Short mmCIF file of C-alpha atoms in Angstrom, two decimals:
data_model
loop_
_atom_site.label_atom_id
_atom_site.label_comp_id
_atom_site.label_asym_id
_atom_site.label_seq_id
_atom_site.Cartn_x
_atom_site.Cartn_y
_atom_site.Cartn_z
CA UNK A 1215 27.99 31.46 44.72
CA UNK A 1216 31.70 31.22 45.88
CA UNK A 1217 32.22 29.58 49.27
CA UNK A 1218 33.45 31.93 52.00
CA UNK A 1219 35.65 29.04 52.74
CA UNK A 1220 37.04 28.98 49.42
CA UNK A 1221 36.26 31.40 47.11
CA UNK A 1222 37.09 29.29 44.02
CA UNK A 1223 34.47 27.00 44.60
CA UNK A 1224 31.09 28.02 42.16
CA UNK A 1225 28.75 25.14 42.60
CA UNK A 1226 27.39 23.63 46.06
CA UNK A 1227 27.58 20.13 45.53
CA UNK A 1228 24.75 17.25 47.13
CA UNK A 1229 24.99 13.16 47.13
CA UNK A 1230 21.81 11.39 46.18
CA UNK A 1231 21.11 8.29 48.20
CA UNK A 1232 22.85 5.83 45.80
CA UNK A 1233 26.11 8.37 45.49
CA UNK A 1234 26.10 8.22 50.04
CA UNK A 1235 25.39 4.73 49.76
CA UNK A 1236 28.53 3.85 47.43
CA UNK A 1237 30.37 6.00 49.79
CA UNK A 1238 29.69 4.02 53.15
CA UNK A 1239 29.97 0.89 50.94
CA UNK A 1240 33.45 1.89 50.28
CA UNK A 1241 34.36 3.63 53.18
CA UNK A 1242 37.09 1.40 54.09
CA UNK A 1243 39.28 2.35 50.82
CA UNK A 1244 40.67 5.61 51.67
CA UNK A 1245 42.55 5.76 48.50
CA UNK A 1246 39.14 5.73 46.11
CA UNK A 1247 37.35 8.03 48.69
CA UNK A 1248 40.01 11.07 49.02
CA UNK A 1249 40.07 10.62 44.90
CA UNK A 1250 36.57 10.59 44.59
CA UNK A 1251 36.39 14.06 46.92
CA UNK A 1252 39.00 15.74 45.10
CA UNK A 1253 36.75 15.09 41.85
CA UNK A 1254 33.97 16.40 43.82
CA UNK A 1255 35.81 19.46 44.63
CA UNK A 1256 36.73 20.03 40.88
CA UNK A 1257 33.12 19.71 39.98
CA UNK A 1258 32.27 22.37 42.47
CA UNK A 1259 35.17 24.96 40.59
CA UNK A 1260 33.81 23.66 37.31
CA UNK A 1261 31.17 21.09 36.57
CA UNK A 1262 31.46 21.71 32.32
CA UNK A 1263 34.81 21.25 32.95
CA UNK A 1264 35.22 17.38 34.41
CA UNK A 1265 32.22 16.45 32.13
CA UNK A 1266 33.57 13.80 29.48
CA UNK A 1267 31.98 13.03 26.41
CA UNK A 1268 28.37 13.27 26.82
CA UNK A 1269 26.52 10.65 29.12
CA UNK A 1270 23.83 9.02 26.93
CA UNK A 1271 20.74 8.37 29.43
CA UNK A 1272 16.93 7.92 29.05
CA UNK A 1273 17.21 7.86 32.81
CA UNK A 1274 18.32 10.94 33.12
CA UNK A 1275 19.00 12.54 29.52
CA UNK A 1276 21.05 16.05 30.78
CA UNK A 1277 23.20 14.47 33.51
CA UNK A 1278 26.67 13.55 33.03
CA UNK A 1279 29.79 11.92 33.58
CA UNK A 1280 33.33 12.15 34.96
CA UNK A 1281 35.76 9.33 34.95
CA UNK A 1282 37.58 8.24 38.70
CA UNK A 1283 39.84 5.48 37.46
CA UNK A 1284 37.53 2.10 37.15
CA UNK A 1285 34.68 4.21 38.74
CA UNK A 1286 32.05 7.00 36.90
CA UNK A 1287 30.58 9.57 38.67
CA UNK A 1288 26.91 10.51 36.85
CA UNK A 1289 25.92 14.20 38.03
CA UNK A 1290 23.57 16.78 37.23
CA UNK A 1291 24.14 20.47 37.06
CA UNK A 1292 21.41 22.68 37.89
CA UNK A 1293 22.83 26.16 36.73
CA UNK A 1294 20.56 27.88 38.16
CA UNK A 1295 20.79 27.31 41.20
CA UNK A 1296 24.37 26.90 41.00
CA UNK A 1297 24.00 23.56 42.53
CA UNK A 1298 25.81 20.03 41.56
CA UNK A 1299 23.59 16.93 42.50
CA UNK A 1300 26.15 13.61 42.29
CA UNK A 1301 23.31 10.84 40.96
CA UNK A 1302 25.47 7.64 41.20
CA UNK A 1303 28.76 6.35 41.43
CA UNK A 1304 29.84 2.94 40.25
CA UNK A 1305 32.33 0.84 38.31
CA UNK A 1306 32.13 1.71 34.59
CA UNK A 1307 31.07 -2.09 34.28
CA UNK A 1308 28.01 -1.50 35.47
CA UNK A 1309 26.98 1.88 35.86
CA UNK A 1310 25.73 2.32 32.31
CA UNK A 1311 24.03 -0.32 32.18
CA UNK A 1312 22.49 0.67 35.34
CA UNK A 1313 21.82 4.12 33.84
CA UNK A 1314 20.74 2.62 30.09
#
């Protein structure tokens, strides 16, 4: 449902623990965190959209990915709802393993 804020926006979007945990990790870099809203604010427009190539998880085999520099953002789209749930965020180093 568009936002009455801005009607653009299709999907409400909700950290898990590990996504608000990177965030007050990193809170200091203002740089990585205004990036890492604007992606959330594309996702909200259009989640399909941001997705890159699919996100190969037995963790969590329908979520998926979107690139922020050195950093991955692992999401799941529940349609409907029309709801965005951001899993994880972490450097591409590690976050696949951590999502193997």
């Amino acid at each position: 449902m568009p936002s009455e804020n801005n009607p653009e926006v299709q999907y409400e979007l909700f950290e898990d623990k590990k996504a608000i945990k990177f965030m007050d990790n990193h809170f200091d870099d203002e740089k990585l965190i205004k990036r890492i809203y604007g992606k959330y604010h594309q996702l909200s427009i259009d989640p399909y959209n941001e997705a890159e190539s699919s996100f190969k998880s037995r963790k969590c085999p329908k979520c998926k990915k979107t690139r922020v520099g050195d950093y991955r953002i692992i999401y799941f789209i529940n349609e409907l709802a029309k709801e965005v749930e951001i899993i994880d965020i972490g450097p591409r180093r590690s976050i696949y393993k951590k999502w193997d």
